Short mmCIF file of C-alpha atoms in Angstrom, two decimals:
data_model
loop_
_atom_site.label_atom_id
_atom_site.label_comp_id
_atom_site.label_asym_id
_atom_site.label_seq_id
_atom_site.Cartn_x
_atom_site.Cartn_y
_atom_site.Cartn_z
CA UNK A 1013 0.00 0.00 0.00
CA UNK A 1014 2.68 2.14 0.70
CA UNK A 1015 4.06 2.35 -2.96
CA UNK A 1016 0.37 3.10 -4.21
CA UNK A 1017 0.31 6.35 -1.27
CA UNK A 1018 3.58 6.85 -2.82
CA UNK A 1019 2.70 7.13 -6.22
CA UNK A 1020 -0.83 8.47 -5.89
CA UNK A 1021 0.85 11.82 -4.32
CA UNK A 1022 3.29 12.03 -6.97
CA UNK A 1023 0.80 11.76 -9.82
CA UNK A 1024 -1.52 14.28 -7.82
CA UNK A 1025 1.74 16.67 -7.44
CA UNK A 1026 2.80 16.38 -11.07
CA UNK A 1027 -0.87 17.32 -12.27
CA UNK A 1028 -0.66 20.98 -10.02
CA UNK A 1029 2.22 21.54 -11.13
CA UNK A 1030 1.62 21.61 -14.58
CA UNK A 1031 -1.83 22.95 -14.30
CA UNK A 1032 0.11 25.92 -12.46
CA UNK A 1033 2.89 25.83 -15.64
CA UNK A 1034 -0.10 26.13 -17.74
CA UNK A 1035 2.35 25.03 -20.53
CA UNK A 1036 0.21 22.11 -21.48
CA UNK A 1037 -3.92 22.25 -21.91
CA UNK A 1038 -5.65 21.45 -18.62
CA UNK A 1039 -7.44 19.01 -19.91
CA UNK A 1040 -4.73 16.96 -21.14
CA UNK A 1041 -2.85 17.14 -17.42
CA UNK A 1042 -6.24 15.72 -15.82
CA UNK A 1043 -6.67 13.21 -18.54
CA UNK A 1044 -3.04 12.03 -18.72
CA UNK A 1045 -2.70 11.86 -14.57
CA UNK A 1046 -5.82 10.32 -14.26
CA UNK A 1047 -4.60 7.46 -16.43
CA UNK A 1048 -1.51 7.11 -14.95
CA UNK A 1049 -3.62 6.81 -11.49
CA UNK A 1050 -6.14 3.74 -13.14
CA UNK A 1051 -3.32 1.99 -14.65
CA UNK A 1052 -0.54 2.22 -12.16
CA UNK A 1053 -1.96 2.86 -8.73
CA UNK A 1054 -5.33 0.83 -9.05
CA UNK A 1055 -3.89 -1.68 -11.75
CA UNK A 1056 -0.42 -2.59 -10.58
CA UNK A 1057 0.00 -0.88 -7.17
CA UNK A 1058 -3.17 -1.62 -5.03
CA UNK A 1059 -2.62 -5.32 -2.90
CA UNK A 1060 -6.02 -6.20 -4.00
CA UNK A 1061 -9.32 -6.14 -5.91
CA UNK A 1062 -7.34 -3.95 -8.82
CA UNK A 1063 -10.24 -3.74 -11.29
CA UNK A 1064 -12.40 -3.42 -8.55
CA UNK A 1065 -11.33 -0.21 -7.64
CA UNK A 1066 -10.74 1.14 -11.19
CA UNK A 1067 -14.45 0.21 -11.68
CA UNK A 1068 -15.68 2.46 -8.61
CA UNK A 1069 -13.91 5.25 -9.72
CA UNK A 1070 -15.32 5.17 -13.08
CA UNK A 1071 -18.74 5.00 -11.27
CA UNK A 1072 -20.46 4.87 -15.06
CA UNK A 1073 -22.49 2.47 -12.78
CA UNK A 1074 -24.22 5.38 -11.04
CA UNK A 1075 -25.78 6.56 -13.82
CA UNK A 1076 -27.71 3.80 -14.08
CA UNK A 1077 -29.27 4.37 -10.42
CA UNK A 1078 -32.72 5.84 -10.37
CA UNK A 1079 -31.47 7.90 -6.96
CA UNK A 1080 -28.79 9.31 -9.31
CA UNK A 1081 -31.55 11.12 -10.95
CA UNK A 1082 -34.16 11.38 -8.65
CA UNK A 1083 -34.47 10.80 -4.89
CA UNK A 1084 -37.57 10.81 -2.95
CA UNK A 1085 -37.18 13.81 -0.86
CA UNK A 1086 -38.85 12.93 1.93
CA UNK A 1087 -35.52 10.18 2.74
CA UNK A 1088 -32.47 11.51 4.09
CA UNK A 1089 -29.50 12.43 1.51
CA UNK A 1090 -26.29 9.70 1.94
CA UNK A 1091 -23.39 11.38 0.85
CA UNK A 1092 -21.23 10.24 -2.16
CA UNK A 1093 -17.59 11.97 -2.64
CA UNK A 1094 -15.62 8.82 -4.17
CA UNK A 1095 -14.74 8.70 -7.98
CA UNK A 1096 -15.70 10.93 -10.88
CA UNK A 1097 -18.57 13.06 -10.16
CA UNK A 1098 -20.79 12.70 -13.15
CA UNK A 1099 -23.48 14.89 -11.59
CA UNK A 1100 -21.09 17.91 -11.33
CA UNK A 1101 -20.12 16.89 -15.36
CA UNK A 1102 -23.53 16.87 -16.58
CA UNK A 1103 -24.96 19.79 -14.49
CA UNK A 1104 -22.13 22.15 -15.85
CA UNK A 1105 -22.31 20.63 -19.48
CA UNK A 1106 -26.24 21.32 -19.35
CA UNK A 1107 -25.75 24.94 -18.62
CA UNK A 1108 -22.82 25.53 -20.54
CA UNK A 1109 -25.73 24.41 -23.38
CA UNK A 1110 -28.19 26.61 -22.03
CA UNK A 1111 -25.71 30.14 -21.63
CA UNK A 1112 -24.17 28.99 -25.48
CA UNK A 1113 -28.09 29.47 -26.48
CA UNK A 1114 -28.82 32.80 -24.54
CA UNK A 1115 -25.67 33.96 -25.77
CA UNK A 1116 -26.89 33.58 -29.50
CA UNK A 1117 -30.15 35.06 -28.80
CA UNK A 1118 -28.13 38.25 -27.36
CA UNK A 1119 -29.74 37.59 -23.99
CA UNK A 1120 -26.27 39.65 -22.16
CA UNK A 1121 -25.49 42.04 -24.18
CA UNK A 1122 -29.46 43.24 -24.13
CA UNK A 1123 -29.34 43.43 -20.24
CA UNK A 1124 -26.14 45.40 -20.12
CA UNK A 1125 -27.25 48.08 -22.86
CA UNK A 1126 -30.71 48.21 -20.76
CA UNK A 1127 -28.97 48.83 -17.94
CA UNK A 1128 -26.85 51.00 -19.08
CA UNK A 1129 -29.74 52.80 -20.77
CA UNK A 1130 -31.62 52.82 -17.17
CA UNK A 1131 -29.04 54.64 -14.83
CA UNK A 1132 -28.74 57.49 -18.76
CA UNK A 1133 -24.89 56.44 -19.30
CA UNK A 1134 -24.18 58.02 -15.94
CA UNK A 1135 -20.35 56.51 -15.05
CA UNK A 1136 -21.38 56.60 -11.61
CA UNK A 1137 -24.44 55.02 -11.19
CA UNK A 1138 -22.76 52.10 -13.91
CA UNK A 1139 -19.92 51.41 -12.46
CA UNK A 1140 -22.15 50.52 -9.26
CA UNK A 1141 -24.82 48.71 -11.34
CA UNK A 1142 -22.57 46.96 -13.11
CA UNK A 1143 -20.71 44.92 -10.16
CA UNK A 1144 -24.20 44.26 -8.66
CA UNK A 1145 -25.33 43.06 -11.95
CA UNK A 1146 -22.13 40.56 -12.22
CA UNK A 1147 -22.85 39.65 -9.11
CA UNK A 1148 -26.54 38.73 -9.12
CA UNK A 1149 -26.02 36.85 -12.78
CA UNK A 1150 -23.05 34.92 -11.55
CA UNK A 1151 -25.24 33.94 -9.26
CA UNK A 1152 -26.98 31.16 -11.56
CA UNK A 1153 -24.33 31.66 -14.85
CA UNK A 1154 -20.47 30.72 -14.90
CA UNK A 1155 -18.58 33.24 -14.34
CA UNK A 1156 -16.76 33.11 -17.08
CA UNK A 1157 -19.59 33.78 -19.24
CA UNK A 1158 -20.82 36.79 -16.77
CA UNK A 1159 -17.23 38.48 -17.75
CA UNK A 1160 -16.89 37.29 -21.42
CA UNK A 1161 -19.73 39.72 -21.81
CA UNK A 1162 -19.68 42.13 -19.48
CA UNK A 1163 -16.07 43.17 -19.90
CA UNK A 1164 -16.55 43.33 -23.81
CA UNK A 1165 -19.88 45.70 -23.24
CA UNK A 1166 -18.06 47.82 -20.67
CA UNK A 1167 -15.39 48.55 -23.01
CA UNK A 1168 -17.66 49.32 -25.41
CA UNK A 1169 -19.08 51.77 -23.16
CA UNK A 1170 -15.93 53.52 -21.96
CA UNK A 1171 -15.13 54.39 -25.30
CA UNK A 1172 -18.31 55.80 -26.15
CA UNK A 1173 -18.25 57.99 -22.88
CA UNK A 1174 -14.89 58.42 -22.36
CA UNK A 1175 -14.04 56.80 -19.09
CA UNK A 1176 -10.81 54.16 -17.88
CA UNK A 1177 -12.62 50.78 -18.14
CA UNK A 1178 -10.00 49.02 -16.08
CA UNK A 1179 -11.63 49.70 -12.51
CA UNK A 1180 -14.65 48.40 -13.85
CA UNK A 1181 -13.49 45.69 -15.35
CA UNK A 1182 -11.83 44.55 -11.93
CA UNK A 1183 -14.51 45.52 -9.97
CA UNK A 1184 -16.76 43.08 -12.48
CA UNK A 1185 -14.23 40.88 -12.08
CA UNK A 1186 -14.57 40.39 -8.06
CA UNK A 1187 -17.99 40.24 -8.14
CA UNK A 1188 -18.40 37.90 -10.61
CA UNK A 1189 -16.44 35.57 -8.05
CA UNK A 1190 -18.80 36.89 -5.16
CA UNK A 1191 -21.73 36.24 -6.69
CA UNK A 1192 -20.66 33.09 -7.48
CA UNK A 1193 -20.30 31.98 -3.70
CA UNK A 1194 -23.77 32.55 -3.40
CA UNK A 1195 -25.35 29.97 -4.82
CA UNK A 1196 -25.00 26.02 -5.83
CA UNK A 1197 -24.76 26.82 -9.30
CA UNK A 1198 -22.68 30.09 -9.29
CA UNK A 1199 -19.02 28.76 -8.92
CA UNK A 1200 -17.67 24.83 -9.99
CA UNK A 1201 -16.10 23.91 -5.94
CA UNK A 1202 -20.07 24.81 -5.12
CA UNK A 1203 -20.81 22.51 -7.80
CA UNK A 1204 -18.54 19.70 -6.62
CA UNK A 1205 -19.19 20.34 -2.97
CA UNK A 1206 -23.10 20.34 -3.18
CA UNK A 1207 -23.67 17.29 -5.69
CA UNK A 1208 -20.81 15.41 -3.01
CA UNK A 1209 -23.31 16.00 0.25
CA UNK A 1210 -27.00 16.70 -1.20
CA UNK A 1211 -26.95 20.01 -0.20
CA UNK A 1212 -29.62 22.02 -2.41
CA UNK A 1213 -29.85 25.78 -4.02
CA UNK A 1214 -31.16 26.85 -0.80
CA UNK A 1215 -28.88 25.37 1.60
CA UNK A 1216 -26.11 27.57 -0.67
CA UNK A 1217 -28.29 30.61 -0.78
CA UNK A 1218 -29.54 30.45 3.03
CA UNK A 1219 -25.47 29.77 4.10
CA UNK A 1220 -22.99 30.94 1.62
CA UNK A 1221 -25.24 33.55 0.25
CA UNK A 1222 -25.86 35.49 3.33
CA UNK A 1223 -22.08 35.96 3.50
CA UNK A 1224 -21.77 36.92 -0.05
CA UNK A 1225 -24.28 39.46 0.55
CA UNK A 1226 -22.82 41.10 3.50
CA UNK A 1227 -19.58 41.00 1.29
CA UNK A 1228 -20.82 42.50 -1.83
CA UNK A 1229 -22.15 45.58 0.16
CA UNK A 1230 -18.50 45.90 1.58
CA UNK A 1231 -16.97 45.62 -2.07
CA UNK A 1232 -19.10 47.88 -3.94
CA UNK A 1233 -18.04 50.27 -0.70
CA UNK A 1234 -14.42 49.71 -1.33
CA UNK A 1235 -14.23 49.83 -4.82
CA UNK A 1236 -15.71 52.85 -5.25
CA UNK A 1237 -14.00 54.68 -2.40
CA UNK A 1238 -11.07 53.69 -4.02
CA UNK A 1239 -11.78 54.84 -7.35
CA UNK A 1240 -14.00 57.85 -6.64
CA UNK A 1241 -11.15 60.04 -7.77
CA UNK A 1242 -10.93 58.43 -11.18
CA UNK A 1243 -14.93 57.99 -11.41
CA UNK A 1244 -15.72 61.40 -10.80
CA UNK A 1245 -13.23 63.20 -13.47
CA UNK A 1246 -15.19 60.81 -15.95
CA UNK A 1247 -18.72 61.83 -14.77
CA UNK A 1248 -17.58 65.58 -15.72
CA UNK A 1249 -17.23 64.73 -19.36
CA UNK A 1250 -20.21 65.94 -21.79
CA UNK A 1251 -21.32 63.10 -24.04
CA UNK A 1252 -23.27 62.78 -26.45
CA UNK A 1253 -25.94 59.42 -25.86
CA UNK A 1254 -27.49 59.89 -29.35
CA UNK A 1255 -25.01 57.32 -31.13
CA UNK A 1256 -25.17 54.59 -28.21
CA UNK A 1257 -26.68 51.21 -30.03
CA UNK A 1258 -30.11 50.50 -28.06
CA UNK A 1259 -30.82 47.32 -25.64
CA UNK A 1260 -33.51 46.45 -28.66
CA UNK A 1261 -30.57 46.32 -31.30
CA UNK A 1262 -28.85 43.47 -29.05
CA UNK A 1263 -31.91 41.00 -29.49
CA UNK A 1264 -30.81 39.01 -32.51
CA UNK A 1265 -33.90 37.29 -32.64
CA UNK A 1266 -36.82 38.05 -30.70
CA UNK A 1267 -37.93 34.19 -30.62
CA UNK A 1268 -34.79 32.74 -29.71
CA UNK A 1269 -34.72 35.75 -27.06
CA UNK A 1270 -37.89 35.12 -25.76
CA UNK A 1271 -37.36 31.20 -25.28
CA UNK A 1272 -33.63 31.33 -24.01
CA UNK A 1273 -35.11 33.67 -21.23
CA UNK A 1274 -38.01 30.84 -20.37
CA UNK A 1275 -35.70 28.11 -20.45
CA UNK A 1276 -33.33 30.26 -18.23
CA UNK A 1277 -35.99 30.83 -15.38
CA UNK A 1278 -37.26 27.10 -15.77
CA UNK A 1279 -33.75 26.49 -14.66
CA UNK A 1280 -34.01 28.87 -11.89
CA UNK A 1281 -37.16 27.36 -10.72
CA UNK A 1282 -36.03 23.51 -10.98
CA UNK A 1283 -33.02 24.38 -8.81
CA UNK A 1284 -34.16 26.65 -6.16
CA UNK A 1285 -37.10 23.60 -5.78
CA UNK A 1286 -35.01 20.27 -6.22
CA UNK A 1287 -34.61 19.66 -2.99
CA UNK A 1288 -38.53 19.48 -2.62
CA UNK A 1289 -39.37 18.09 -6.09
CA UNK A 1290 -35.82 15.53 -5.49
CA UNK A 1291 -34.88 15.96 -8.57
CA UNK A 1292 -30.83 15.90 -8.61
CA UNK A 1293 -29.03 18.64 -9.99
CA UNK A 1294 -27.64 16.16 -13.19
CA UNK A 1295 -31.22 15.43 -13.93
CA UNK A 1296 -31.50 19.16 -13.97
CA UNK A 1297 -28.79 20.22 -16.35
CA UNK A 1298 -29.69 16.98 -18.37
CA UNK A 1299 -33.31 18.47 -18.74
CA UNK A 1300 -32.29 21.84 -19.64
CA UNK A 1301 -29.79 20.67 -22.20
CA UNK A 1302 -32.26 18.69 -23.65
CA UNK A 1303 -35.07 21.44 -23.90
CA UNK A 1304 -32.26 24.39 -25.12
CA UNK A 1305 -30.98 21.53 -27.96
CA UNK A 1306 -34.94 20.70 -29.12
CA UNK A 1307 -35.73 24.87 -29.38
CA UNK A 1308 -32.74 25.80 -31.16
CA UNK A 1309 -33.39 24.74 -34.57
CA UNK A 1310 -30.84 25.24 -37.12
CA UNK A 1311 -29.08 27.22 -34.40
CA UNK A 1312 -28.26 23.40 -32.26
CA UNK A 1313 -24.69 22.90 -34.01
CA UNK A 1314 -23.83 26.09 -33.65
CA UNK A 1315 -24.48 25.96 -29.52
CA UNK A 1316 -22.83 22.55 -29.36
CA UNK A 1317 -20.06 23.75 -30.89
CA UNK A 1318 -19.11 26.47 -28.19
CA UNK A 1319 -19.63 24.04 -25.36
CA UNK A 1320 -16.33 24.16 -23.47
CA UNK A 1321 -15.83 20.48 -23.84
CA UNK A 1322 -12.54 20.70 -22.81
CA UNK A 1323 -13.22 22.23 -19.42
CA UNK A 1324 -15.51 18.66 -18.64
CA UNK A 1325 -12.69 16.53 -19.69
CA UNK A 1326 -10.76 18.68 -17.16
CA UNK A 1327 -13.16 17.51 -14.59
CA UNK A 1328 -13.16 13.43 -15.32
CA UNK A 1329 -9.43 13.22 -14.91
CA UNK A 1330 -9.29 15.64 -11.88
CA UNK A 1331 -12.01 13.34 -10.04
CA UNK A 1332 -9.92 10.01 -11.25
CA UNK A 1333 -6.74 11.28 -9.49
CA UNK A 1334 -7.75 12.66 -6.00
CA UNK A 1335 -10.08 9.35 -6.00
CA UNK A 1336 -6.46 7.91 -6.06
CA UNK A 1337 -5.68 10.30 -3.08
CA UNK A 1338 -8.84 9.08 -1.50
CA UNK A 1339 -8.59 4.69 -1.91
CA UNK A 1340 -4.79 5.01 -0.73
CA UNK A 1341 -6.14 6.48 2.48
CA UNK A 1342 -3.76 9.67 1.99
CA UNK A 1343 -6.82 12.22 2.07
CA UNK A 1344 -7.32 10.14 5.54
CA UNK A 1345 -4.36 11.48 6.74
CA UNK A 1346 -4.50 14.29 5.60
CA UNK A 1347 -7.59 14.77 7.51
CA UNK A 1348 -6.23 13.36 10.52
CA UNK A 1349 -3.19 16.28 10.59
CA UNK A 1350 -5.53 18.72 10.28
CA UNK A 1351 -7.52 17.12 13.06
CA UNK A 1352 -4.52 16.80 15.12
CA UNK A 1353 -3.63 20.45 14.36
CA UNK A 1354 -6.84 21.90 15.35
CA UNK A 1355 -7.42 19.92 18.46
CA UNK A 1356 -10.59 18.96 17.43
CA UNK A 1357 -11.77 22.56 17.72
CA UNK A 1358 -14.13 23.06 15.41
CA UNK A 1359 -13.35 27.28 15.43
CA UNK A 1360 -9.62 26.21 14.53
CA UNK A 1361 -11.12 24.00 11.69
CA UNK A 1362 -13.12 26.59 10.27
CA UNK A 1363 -10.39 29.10 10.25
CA UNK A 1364 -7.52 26.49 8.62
CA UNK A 1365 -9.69 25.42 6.05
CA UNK A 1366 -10.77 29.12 5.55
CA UNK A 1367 -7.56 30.76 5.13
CA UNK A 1368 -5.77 27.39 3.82
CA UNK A 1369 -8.45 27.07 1.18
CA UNK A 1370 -8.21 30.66 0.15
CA UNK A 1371 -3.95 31.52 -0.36
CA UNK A 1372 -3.92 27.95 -2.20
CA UNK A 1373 -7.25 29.07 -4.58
CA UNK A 1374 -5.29 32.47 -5.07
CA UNK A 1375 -2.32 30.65 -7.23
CA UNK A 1376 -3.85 27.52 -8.56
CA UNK A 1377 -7.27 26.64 -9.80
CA UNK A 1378 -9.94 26.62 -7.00
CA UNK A 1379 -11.33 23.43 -8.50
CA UNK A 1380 -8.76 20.89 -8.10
CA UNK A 1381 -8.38 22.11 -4.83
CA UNK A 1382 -12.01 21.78 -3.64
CA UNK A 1383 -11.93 18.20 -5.33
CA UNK A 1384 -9.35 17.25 -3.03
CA UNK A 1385 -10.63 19.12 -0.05
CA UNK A 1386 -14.66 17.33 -0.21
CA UNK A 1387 -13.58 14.01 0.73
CA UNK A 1388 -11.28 15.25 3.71
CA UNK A 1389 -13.75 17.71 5.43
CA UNK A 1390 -16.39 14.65 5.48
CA UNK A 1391 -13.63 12.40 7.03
CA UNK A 1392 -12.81 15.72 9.67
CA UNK A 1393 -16.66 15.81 10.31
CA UNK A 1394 -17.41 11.75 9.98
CA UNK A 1395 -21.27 11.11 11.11
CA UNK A 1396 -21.94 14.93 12.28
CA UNK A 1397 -24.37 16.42 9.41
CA UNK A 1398 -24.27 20.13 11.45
CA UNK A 1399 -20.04 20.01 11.39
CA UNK A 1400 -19.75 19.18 7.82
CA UNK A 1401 -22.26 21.82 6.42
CA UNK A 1402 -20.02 24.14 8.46
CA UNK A 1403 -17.11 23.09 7.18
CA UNK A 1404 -18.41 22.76 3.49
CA UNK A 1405 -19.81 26.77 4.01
CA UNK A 1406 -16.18 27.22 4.98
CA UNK A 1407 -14.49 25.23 1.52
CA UNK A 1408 -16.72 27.08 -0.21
CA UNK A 1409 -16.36 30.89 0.59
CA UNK A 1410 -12.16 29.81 1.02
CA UNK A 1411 -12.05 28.29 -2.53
CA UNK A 1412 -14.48 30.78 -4.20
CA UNK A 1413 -12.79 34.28 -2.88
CA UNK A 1414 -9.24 33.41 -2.34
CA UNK A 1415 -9.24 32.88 -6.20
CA UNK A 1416 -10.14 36.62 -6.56
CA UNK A 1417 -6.73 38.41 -5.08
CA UNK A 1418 -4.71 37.51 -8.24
CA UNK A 1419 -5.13 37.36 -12.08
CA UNK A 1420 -4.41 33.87 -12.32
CA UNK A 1421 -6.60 32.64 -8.97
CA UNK A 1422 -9.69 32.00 -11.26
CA UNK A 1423 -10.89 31.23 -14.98
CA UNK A 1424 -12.81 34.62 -14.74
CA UNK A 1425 -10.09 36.76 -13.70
CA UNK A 1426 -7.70 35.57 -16.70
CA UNK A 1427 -10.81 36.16 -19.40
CA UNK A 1428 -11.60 39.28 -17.55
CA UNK A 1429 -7.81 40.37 -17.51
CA UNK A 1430 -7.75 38.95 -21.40
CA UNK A 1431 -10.09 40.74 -22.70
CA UNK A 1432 -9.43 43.92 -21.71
CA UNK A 1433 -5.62 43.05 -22.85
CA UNK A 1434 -6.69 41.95 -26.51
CA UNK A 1435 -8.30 45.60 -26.58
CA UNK A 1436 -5.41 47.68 -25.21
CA UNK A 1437 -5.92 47.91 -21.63
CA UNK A 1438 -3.45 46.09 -19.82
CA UNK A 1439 -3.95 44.98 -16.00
CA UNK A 1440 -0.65 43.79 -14.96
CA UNK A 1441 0.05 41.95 -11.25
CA UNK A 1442 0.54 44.79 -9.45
CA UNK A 1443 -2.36 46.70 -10.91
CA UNK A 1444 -4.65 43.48 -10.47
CA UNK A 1445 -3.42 42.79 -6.71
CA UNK A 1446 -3.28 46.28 -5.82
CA UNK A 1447 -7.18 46.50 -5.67
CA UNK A 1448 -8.02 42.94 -6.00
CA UNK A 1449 -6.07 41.98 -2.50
CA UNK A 1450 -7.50 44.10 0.16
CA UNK A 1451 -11.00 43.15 -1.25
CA UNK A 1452 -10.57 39.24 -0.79
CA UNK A 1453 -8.89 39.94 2.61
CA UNK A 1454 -12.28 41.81 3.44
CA UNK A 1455 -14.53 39.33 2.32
CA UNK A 1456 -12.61 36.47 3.95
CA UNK A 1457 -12.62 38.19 7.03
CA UNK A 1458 -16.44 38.67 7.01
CA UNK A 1459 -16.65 35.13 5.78
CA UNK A 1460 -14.50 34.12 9.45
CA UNK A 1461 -16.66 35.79 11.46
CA UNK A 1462 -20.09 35.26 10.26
CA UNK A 1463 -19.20 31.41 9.89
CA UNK A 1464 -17.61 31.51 13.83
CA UNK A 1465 -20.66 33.73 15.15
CA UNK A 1466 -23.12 31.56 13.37
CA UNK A 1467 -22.41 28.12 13.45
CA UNK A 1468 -19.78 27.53 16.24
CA UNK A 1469 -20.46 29.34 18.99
#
């Protein structure tokens, strides 16, 4: 057993560190690790029941399960965190479907001109509206999508009324990852740590999300304090509004519009209900795929073209190697340092997985990290249900906000950083950290408290 613990580390080690390299495509890392894991931990290394083991990972068998789909909500949730996670994979591939086909109907760009429109152009006013809208539709979109959009429109904007996008864009860019906290379906560790212990859209909103919203009246605060200098010089420029395109002029087709917004707030609906109706979040995305793909038309190969397929191939090898981390026992001890560390104080536990959770999400990819974190919080908490939902509400705001403080801590932060780079605004380190930094110390602060004052003493 000892050579497998051996070798399941080094895989798991090897796979970071290239994902931080980011010389090779993610995807490839996860895929070629995970292999390495099935064939030469569980197929050579493992004293016994080799195929066993490779089989359990692969849990295709799940799918077959009627509970995998549907669970009668009326019986307790038992928790599953072992192998690849096929309900996180098809939840996120159904919505990547369903944002592709709001995205062609010009669902974003039509709320951001509205908007826009709303507050008269004011820089002001939009700057504020703008990180409460990232917020609120990061809530129940990827992130990434939020940002793809909203930093494109915003630029659009500045140069129209003459204003330095890049404090926007930054300020989008945190509370895109705020918003995200909020909910189940607003950030991939919520993804992974929800579909691992049952917990539903409410449980997030109800826990997480009353942090995030404490935190998102702190941030809007902060980032306009410390841009009110550079905010107000723009607001005294005279511009003319006659030439800005209208919200109407975004709709590329008012049909497609019109049932990409329906199909959006049937989605909505289904998740902020599944934990009454028991329908499980991969029946969910599977559902909503399904409808987007039948209503699209001649518009269907276009969508399935800009699914981010690569992204969910990231996913299946991720879940293959830290299952090796978990049948070795070495998330086990891992668990048990911690536990050792902490004294068994659950205040302690909070704040190391906190704080841990949060400088290791700030230089590599939150999700990896929350992958390899599920398993060991449910060993910290073992048969107490109220000790793991506080330490999951702790993974959670740790993974999700210590990705903000630096351009590479999240996928929205690079696209957000990108695109404003590809149009001749660059946001270097310093620039990035400089505002970015004291923001995610503030939230993770108010994140320590609430969850100490709430749920442990």
């Amino acid at each position: 057993m000892l050579a497998a613990q051996i070798t399941a580390v080094l895989v798991f080690v090897v796979m970071f560190v290239l994902i931080v390299m980011d010389k090779i495509e993610r995807h490839y890392v996860t895929l070629g690790c995970g292999a390495l894991t099935l064939v030469g931990v569980f197929g050579f290394l493992l004293p016994e029941n080799n195929l066993g083991a490779i089989w359990d990972t692969l849990a295709l068998k799940n799918l077959t399960h009627l509970g995998f789909w549907w669970a009668d909500p009326s019986v307790a949730h038992e928790s599953s965190h072992g192998g690849i996670d096929w309900a996180t994979i098809i939840f996120l591939a159904g919505m990547m479907i369903m944002v592709e086909g709001m995205a062609k109907s010009g669902f974003f760009r039509w709320i951001c001109m509205l908007l826009a429109k709303i507050v008269k152009y004011k820089v002001v006013p939009l700057f504020i509206v703008f990180m409460i809208m990232s917020a609120v539709l990061a809530m129940f979109i990827d992130s990434i999508t939020v940002i793809l959009f909203l930093a494109a429109i915003t630029i659009e904007l500045a140069k129209l009324l003459k204003f330095n996008p890049i404090p926007m864009i930054l300020a989008e860019i945190f509370c895109a990852n705020l918003g995200g906290s909020a909910t189940m379906c607003g950030d991939p560790p919520n993804i992974i740590i929800g579909s691992a212990f049952g917990y539903s859209f409410t449980d997030f909103l109800t826990n997480t999300g009353v942090i995030a919203g404490i935190g998102l009246v702190l941030v809007v605060a902060y980032f306009y304090l410390i841009n009110r200098k550079t905010l107000k010089e723009a607001s005294k420029t005279q511009i003319d509004t006659s030439n800005i395109p209208s919200p109407a002029s975004a709709i590329v087709n008012m049909k497609d519009f019109i049932i990409s917004v329906v199909i959006f707030l049937l989605a909505v609906v289904l998740l902020i209900t599944h934990a009454n109706t028991g329908l499980s979040v991969a029946a969910i995305g599977l559902g909503i795929a399904v409808i987007t793909i039948l209503t699209a038309g001649k518009g269907v190969k276009e969508i399935l073209s800009k699914v981010d397929y690569k992204t969910l191939l990231f996913f299946v090898g991720l879940f293959i190697v830290v299952d090796g981390l978990g049948t070795t026992g070495i998330l086990e001890i891992m668990a048990n340092f911690i536990g050792q560390i902490s004294g068994g104080n659950l205040i302690v536990m909070c704040i190391i997985i906190i704080w841990l959770s949060a400088i290791a999400s700030a230089f590599v990819d939150n999700i990896p990290f929350a992958a390899t974190m599920v398993p060991i919080i449910a060993s910290l908490a073992g048969a107490d249900a109220a000790m793991l939902k506080t330490l999951s509400w702790s993974l959670a705001m740790g993974t999700d906000i210590g990705g903000c403080a630096t351009p590479i801590g999240a996928s929205a932060n690079v696209v957000g950083t990108s695109v404003a780079a590809k149009n001749g605004y660059m946001i270097g380190w310093g620039k990035y950290c400089l505002q970015a930094a004291p923001a995610t110390v503030i939230v993770l602060l108010v994140s320590t408290a609430v969850i100490i004052v709430r749920y442990c003493l």
